[in-house]
XYZ file of C-alpha atoms in Angstrom:
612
model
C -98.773 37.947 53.909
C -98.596 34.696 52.651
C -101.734 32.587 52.483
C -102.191 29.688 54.720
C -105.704 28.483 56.048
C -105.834 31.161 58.569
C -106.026 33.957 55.968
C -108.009 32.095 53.243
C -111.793 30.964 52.412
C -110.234 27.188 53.491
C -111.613 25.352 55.851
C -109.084 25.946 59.166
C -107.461 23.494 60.879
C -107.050 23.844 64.634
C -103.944 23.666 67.022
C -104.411 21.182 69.554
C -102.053 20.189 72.117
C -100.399 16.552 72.101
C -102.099 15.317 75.710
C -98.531 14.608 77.039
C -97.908 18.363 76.409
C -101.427 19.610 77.907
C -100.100 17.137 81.160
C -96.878 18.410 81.301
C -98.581 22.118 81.172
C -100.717 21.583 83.231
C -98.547 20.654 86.296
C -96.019 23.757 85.578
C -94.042 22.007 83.428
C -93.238 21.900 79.705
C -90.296 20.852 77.252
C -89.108 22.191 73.943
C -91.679 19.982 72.126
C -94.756 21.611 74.021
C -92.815 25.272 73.571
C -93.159 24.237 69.217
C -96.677 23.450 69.704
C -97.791 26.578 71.896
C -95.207 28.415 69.329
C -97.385 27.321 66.272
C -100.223 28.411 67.689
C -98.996 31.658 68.371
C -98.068 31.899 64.939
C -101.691 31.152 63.399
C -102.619 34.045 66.149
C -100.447 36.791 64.431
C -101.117 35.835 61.304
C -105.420 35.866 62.316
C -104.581 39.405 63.890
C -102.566 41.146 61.261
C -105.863 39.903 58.727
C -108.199 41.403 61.852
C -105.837 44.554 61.037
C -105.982 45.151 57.967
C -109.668 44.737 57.623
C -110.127 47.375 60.297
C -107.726 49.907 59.035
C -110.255 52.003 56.912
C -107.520 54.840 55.814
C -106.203 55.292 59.122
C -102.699 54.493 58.030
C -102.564 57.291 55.651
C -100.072 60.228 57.129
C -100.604 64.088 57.171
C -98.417 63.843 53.425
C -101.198 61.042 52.376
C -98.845 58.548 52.749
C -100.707 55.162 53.062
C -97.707 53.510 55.056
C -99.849 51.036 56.283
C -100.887 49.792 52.556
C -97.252 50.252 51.260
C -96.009 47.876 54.553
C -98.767 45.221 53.416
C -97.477 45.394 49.653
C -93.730 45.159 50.652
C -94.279 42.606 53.432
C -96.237 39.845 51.091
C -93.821 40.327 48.334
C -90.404 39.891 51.524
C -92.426 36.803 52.257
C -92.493 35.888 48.655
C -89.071 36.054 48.047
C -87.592 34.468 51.263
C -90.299 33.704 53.807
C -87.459 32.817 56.334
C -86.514 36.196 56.707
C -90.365 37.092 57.870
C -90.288 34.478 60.607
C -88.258 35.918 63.126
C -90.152 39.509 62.373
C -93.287 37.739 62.828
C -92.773 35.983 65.896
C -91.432 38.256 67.314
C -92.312 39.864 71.151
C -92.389 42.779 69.496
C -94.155 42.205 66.746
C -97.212 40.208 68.859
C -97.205 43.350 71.061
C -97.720 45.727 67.923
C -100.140 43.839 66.355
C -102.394 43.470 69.375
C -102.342 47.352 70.006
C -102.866 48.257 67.031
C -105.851 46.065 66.703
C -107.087 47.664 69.708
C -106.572 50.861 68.105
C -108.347 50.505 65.392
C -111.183 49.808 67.486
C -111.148 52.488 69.850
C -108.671 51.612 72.601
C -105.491 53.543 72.871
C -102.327 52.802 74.901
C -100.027 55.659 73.214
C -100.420 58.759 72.718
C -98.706 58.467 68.753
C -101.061 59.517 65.744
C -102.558 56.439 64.307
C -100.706 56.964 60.871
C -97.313 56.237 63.083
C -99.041 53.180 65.067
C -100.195 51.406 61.972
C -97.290 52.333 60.248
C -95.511 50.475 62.071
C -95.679 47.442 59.957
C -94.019 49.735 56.874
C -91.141 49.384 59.361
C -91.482 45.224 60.184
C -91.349 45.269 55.696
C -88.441 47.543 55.587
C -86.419 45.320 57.892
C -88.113 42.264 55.723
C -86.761 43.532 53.260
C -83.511 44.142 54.053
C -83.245 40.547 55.710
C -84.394 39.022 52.166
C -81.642 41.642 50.250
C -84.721 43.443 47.913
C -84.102 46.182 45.973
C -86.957 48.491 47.157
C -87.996 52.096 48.525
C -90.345 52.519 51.626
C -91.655 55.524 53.750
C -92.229 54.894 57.472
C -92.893 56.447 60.454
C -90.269 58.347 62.876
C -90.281 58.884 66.698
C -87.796 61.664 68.160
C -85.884 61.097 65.233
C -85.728 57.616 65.225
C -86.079 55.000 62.549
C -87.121 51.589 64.102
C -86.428 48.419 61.781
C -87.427 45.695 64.121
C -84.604 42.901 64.649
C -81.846 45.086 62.829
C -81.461 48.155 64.622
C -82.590 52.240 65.064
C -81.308 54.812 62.773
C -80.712 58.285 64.271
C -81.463 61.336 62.910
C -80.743 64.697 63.793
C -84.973 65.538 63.861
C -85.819 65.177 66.860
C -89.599 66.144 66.090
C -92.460 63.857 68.101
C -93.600 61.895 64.620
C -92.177 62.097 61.461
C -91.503 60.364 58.549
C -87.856 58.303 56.407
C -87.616 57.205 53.578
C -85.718 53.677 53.608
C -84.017 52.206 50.891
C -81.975 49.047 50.086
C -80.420 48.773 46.956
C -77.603 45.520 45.997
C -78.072 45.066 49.531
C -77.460 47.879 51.276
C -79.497 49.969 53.091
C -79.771 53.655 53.667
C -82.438 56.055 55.956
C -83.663 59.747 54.879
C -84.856 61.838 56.603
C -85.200 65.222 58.257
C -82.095 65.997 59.496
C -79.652 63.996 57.177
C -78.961 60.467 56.032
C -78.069 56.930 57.866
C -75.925 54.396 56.122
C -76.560 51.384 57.473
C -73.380 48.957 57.950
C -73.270 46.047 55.594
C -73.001 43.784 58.571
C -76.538 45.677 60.421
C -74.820 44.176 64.004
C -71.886 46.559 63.899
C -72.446 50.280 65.404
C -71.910 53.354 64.052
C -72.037 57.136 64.602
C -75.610 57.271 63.808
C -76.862 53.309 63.527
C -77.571 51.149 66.899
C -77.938 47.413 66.149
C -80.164 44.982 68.078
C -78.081 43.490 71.049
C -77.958 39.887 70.446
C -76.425 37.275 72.911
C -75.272 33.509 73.008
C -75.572 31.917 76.451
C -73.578 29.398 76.817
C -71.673 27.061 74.362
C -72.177 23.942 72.081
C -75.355 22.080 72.431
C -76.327 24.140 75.672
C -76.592 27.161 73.821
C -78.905 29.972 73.785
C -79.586 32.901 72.002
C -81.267 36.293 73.198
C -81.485 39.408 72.565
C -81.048 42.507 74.822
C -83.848 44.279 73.865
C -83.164 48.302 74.153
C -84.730 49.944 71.224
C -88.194 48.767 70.120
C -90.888 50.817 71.112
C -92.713 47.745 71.435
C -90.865 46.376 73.968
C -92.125 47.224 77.230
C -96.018 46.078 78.553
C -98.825 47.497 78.567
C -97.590 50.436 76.713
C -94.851 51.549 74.291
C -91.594 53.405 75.629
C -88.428 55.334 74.595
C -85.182 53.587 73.872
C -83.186 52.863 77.003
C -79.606 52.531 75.455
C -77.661 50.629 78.767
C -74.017 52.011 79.001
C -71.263 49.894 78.506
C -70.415 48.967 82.147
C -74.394 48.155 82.391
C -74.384 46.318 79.637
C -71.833 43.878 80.203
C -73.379 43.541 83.919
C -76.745 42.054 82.027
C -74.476 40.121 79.445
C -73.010 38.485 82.280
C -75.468 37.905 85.009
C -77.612 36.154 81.524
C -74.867 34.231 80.856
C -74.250 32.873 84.670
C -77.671 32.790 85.072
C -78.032 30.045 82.085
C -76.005 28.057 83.618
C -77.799 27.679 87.020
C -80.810 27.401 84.904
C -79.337 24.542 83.122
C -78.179 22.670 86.112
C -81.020 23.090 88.657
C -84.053 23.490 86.375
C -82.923 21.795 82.720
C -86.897 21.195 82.023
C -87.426 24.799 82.114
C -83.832 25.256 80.618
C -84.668 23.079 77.181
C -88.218 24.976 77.196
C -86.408 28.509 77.378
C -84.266 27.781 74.367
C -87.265 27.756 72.095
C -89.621 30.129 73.964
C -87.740 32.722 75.523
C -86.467 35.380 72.970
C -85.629 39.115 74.512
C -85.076 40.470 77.598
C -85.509 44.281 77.827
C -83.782 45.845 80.899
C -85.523 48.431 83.094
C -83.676 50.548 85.365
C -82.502 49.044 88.854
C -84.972 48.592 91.560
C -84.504 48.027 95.621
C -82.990 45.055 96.535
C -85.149 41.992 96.930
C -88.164 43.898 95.471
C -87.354 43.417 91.607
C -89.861 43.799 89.058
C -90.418 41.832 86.064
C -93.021 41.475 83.888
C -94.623 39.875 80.613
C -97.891 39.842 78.231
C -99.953 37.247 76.709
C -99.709 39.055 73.243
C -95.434 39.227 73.483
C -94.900 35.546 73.941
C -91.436 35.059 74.401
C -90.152 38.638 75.836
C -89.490 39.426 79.423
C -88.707 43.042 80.972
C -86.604 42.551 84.173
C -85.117 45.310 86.592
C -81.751 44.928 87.337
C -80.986 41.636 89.048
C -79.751 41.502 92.759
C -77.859 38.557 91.756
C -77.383 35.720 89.415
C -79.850 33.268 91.090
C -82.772 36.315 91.720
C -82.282 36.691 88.074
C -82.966 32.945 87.123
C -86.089 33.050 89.404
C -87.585 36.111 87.719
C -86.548 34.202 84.240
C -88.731 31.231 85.654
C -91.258 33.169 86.895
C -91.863 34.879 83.404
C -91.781 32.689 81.508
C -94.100 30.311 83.575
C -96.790 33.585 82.623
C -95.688 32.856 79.054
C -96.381 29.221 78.949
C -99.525 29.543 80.832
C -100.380 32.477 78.125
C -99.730 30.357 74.930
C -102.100 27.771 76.782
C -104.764 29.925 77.260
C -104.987 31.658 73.748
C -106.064 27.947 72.857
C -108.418 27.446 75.464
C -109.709 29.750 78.315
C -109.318 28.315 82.173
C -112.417 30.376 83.278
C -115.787 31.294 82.091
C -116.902 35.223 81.699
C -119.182 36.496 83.766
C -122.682 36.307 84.431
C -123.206 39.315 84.220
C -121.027 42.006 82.618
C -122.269 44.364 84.792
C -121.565 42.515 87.562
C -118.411 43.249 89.450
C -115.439 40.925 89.457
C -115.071 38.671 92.838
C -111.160 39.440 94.148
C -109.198 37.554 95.938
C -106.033 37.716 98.516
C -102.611 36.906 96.180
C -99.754 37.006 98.131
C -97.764 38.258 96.014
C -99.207 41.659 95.680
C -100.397 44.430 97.891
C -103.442 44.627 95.508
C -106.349 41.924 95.597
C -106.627 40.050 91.756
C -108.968 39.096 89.962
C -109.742 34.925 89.409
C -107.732 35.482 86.250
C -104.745 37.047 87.495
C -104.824 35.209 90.453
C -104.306 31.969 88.211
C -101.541 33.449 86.388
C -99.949 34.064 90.127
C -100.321 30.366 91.074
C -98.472 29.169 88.408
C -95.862 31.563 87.904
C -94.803 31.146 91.463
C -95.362 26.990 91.828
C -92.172 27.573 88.846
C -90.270 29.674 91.461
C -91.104 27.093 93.904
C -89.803 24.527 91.656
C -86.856 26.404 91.268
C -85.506 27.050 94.970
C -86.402 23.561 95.775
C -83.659 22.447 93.740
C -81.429 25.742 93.682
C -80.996 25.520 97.674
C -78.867 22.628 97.386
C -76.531 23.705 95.062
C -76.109 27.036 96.257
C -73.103 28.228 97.465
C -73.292 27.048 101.752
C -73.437 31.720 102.097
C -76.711 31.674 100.133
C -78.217 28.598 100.916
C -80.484 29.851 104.076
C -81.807 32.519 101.503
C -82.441 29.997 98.710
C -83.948 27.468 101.543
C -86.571 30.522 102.911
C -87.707 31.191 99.764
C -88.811 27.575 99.187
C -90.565 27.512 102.007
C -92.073 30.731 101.652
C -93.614 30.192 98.052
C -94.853 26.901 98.856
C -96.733 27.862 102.076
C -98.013 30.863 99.370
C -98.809 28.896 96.560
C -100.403 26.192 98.607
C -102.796 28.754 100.644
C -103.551 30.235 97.252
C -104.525 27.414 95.433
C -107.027 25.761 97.977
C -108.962 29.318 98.286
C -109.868 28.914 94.272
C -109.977 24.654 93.924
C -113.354 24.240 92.624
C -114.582 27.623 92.086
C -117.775 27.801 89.766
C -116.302 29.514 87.368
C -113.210 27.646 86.250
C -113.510 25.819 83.161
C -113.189 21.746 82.704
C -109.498 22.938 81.484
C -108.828 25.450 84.671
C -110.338 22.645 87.163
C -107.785 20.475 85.581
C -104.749 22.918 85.624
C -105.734 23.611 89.581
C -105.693 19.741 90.227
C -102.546 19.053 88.836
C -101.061 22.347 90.658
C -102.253 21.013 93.766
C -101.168 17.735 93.860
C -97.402 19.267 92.271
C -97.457 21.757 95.347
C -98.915 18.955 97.974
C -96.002 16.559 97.428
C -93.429 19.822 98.237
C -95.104 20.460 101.763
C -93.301 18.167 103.722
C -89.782 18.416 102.375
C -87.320 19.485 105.217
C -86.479 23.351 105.705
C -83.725 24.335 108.245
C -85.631 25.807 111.075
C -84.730 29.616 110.970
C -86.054 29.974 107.287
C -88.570 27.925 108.044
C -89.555 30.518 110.789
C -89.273 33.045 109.190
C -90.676 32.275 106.048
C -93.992 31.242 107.839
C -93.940 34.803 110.256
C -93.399 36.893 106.302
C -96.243 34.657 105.727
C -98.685 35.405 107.982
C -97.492 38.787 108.157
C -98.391 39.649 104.622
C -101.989 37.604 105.130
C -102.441 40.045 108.213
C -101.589 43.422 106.608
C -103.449 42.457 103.252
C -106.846 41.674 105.355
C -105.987 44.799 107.688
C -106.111 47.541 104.548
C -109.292 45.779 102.571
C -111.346 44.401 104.941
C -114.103 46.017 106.728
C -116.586 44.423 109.398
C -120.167 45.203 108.637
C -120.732 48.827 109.953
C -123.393 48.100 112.441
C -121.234 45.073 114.045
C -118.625 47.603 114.884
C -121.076 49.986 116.278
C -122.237 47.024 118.446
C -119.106 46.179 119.518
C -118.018 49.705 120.519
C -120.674 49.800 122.819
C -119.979 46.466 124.199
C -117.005 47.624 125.076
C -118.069 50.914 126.397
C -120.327 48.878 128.768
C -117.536 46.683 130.241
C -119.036 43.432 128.605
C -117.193 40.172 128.550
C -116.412 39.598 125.602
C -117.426 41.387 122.012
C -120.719 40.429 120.255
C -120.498 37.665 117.349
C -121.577 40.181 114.647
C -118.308 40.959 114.291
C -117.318 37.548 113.513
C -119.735 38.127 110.406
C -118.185 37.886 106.971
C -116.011 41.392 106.515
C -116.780 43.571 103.195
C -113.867 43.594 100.982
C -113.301 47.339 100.210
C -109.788 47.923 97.987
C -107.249 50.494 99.591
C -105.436 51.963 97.313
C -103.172 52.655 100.062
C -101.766 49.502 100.759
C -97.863 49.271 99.789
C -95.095 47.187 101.235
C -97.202 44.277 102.510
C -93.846 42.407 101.538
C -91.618 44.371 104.314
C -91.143 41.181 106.454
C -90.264 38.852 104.012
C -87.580 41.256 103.027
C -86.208 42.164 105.988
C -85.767 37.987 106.581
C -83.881 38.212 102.850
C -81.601 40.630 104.542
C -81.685 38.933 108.134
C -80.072 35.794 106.220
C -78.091 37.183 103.786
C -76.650 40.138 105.394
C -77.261 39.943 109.431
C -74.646 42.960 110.023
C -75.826 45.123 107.534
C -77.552 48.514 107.053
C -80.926 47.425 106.749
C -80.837 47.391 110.891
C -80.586 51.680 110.572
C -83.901 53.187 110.245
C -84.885 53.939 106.935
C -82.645 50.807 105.928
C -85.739 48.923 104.239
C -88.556 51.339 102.323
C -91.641 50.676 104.249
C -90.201 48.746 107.119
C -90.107 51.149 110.421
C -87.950 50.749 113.244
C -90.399 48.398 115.330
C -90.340 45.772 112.524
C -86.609 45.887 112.150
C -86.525 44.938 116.115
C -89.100 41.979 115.192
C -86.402 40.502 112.855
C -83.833 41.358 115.672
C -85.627 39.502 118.147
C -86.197 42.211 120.247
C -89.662 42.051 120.630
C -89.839 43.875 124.327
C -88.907 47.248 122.406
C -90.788 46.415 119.234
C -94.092 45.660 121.590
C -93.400 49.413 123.430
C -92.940 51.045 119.284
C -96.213 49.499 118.301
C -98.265 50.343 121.514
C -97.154 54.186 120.815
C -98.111 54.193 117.435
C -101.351 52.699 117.704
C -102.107 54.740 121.132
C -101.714 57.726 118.736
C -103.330 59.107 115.898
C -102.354 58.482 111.673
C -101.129 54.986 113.302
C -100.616 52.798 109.704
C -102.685 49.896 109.040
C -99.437 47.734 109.397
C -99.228 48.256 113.185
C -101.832 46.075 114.102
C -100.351 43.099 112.891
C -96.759 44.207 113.979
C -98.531 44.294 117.286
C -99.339 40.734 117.098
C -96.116 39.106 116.248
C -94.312 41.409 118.774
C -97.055 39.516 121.687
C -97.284 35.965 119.819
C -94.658 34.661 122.290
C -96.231 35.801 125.365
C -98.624 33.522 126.716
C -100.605 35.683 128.439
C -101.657 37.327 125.459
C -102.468 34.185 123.242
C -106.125 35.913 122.606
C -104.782 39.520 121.482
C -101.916 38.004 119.001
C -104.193 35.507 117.460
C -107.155 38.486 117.088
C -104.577 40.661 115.087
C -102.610 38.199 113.123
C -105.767 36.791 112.047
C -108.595 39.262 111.962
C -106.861 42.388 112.290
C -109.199 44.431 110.890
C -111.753 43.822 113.341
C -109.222 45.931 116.047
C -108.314 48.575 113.517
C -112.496 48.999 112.799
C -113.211 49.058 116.170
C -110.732 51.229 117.523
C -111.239 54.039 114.994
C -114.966 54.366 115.853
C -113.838 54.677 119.536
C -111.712 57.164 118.697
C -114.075 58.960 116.222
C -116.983 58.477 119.377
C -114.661 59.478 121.879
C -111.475 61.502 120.909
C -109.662 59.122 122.811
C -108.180 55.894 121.707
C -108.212 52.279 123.355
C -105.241 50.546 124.948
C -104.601 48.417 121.983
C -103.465 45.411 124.001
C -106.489 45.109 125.867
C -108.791 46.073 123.362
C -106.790 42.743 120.520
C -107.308 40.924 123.980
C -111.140 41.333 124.272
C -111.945 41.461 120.839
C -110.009 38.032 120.276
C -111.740 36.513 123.300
């Protein structure tokens, strides 16, 4: 590569961050300018781990044919960036590319994520130079590495072969500008315009969104094995019909962008570069990810709709600003201790308690949601609108909650104490903007719901508390000792799922109040009891809860299904607080009755005593 100070014996300079763009970051926010600056740093990062690379290589580049196609990529590469350095910069800043380089890294020093011989990982960047290359119209004659049959040059397109072996090897070739693959099992041509398609030759997908001065480009990112986080994957080639469904819902979803969140808009057309599609998920429970080392690509399942799709775009790439920002500067300090384990925390978000880390990354990937059904619920169409409206108020109560449990935690940096302050006072000034009152309902019951079911699968009361209180209660005392009142042991179940059930059966509830969700099985994870919560019908869903936690192999999720079911019921005030609140302390209890006993408590009276 070309030398700059990063790769030279010159003194470095260092990327700062103009203090109006640390501000604007800071809060959640971020424009196009702040997008070049974390951009340039990002760039002085690929460039420092492609050196890191090739100083750790040692000979592992060199294929079963002693092909050195790691040394042959570096050669090519430098002399592509010679010629016509433009046509490295979109190779280099590439997701792609940052992914690659960061694995490979790892690679070299013991960490695998693939399962690929190291000769095809690190020759990988023979690839990135062939498609240099054949951006910056060389004459020249490389051998790289093959998967299934499959010749990757990153930005252009895949060549296909008729090999179909595991790892292989092509020879690529570009000669008066244009380019040809060989290989086991035959020869590609590629087209003199690399977008078109052909029998054997799949270009990149590339988008505009929009028009004019709005515009945006993107690509549709199905090929690069480098495409997907943590770890590489196949090609996922989207049929025609499936295709045009992402081209469109993009497109649409651009323009809601640009109209009810133009900050993020402006930032997006510098930072956000690919989206690679993953197959479709259940509705209102997408999945969409990024990684710190891909800034700028997004995988998304298939969107529900055009405004779920702008949220997840948000959501992503409020991980990707807050990314960039920490490669500069961390927002916590290590540990102690590496020995010591890491303190988790409740995210609610997730099923799973996080890490301080990924609980930051949380907090400000959903205050960008928040910021985006704030405005979104007023320009929705009047059908959507209640949706758009609960999931403003559900994301601020969540991001709020979450943010006071970590404000001044010992280990955030000056930086992270900073980032948390301006969070907080962002979120504080959303809290008392007006919610119709259904979604506001139900948007606080999902909640506490989740809150409940999250402590109710990870956290135990001390063991001799619940001994104690077991035989308080087996003596008819008043009320249950205050051990159990002590701080509970957090103890990770791995088999916690669908702690989001109630916030999506209120997504259906106000989107589609007639529809199939009400038949059992209608919701994955949500029984029948909960779907007579959302009904109203709390009588029946009372009687379905007593049953199943009168009864053995009762799930976790009962107890506080319990609770809402009695929360309107004066009379039982004590039990509905006890197991929307401190659930655990009834689940505890009443499976060391039943392991004492054989027999199992009335669950009502036992949430009553426990919460008097």
């Amino acid at each position: 590569m070309a030398a700059d100070a990063t790769t030279t014996g010159e003194q470095p300079s260092y990327h700062r961050l103009s203090a109006a763009g640390l501000r604007d970051l800071a809060q959640g926010e971020g424009d196009g300018a702040v997008i070049a600056e974390l951009l340039r740093a990002e760039r002085s990062r690929r460039l420092l781990l492609l050196r890191a690379l090739r100083n750790g290589v040692s000979g592992n580049g060199v294929g079963p044919d002693g092909v050195d196609f790691f040394a042959q990529g570096w050669d090519l590469l430098e002399r592509a960036q010679r010629h016509a350095p433009e046509a490295c910069e979109e190779l280099l800043m590439s997701p792609n590319t940052g992914m690659w380089v960061s694995l490979a890294v790892r690679r070299v020093r013991g960490r695998a994520y693939e399962d690929a011989p190291h000769w095809v990982v690190l020759g990988h960047l023979a690839a990135l130079a062939a498609a240099a290359a054949a951006r910056a119209g060389l004459d020249f004659g490389i051998t790289v590495p093959t998967r299934r049959g499959r010749v990757h040059l990153p930005t252009l397109g895949c060549a296909v072969l008729a090999d179909r072996k595991p790892w292989g090897a092509a020879l690529v070739t570009g000669r008066d500008g244009r380019v040809r693959v060989v290989g086991a099992g035959g020869e590609v041509a590629v087209p003199a315009g690399p977008e078109r398609r052909a029998r054997d030759w799949i270009p990149v997908r590339r988008m505009t969104l929009g028009a004019g001065g709005r515009a945006k480009s993107l690509v549709l990112e199905e090929l690069d094995p480098y495409r997907t986080f943590p770890r590489p994957s196949e090609p996922r080639l989207l049929p025609p019909a499936e295709a045009a469904y992402w081209e469109s819902s993009l497109t649409a979803a651009w323009e809601v962008l640009l109209r009810d969140d133009p900050g993020t808009a402006e930032a997006m057309r510098q930072g956000l570069m690919s989206v690679a599609p993953t197959p479709v998920r259940e509705r209102f429970r997408p999945h969409s990810s990024t990684a710190g080392d891909a800034f700028g690509g997004v995988t998304a399942s298939r969107p529900d709709d055009v405004a779920q799709l702008a949220a997840t775009l948000v959501h992503e790439f409020q991980h990707t600003k807050l990314g960039g920002l920490m490669h500069l500067e961390p927002l916590i300090e290590a540990p102690t201790s590496p020995e010591a384990p890491e303190t988790l925390f409740y995210a609610p978000w997730r099923d799973d308690p996080r890490p301080l880390g990924g609980l930051l990354q949380g907090i400000y990937a959903f205050l960008g949601v928040t910021r985006f059904w704030r405005s979104h619920r007023h320009t929705a169409d009047p059908a959507y609108a209640p949706l758009a409206h609960f999931e403003f108020a559900l994301w601020r109560t969540q991001v709020w909650a979450t943010i006071n449990s970590v404000h001044g935690h010992e280990r955030l940096t000056p930086l992270g104490r900073y980032v948390v302050e301006r969070l907080a006072d962002r979120c504080a000034a959303w809290l008392t903007e007006e919610v119709p009152a259904t979604p506001l309902r139900l948007a606080r019951e999902a909640a506490t719901d989740h809150h409940a079911r999250w402590r109710v699968h990870h956290l135990r009361p001390p063991a001799k508390a619940v001994e104690e209180t077991v035989r308080a209660w087996q003596q008819g005392a008043p009320r249950p000792p205050s051990a159990l009142a002590a701080e509970p042991l957090l103890v990770p179940d791995a088999e916690a799922g669908f702690s989001d059930s109630t916030a999506v059966l209120a997504r259906y509830h106000l989107s589609e109040p007639d529809g199939p969700w009400r038949r059992p099985g209608g919701v994955d994870g949500a029984d029948t009891a909960e779907v007579q919560l959302m009904l109203g019908e709390r009588t029946e869903a009372r009687a379905a809860f007593i049953a199943r936690l009168s009864d053995k192999g009762a799930p976790a999720s009962a107890w506080p299904g319990l609770g809402r079911s009695l929360a309107a019921e004066p009379a039982q005030q004590a039990a509905a607080g006890l197991l929307l609140h401190h659930p655990e302390r009834a689940r505890a209890v009443q499976d060391a009755i039943a392991a004492m006993t054989g027999r199992r408590a009335d669950p009502v009276r036992l949430a009553a005593w426990l919460g008097s």
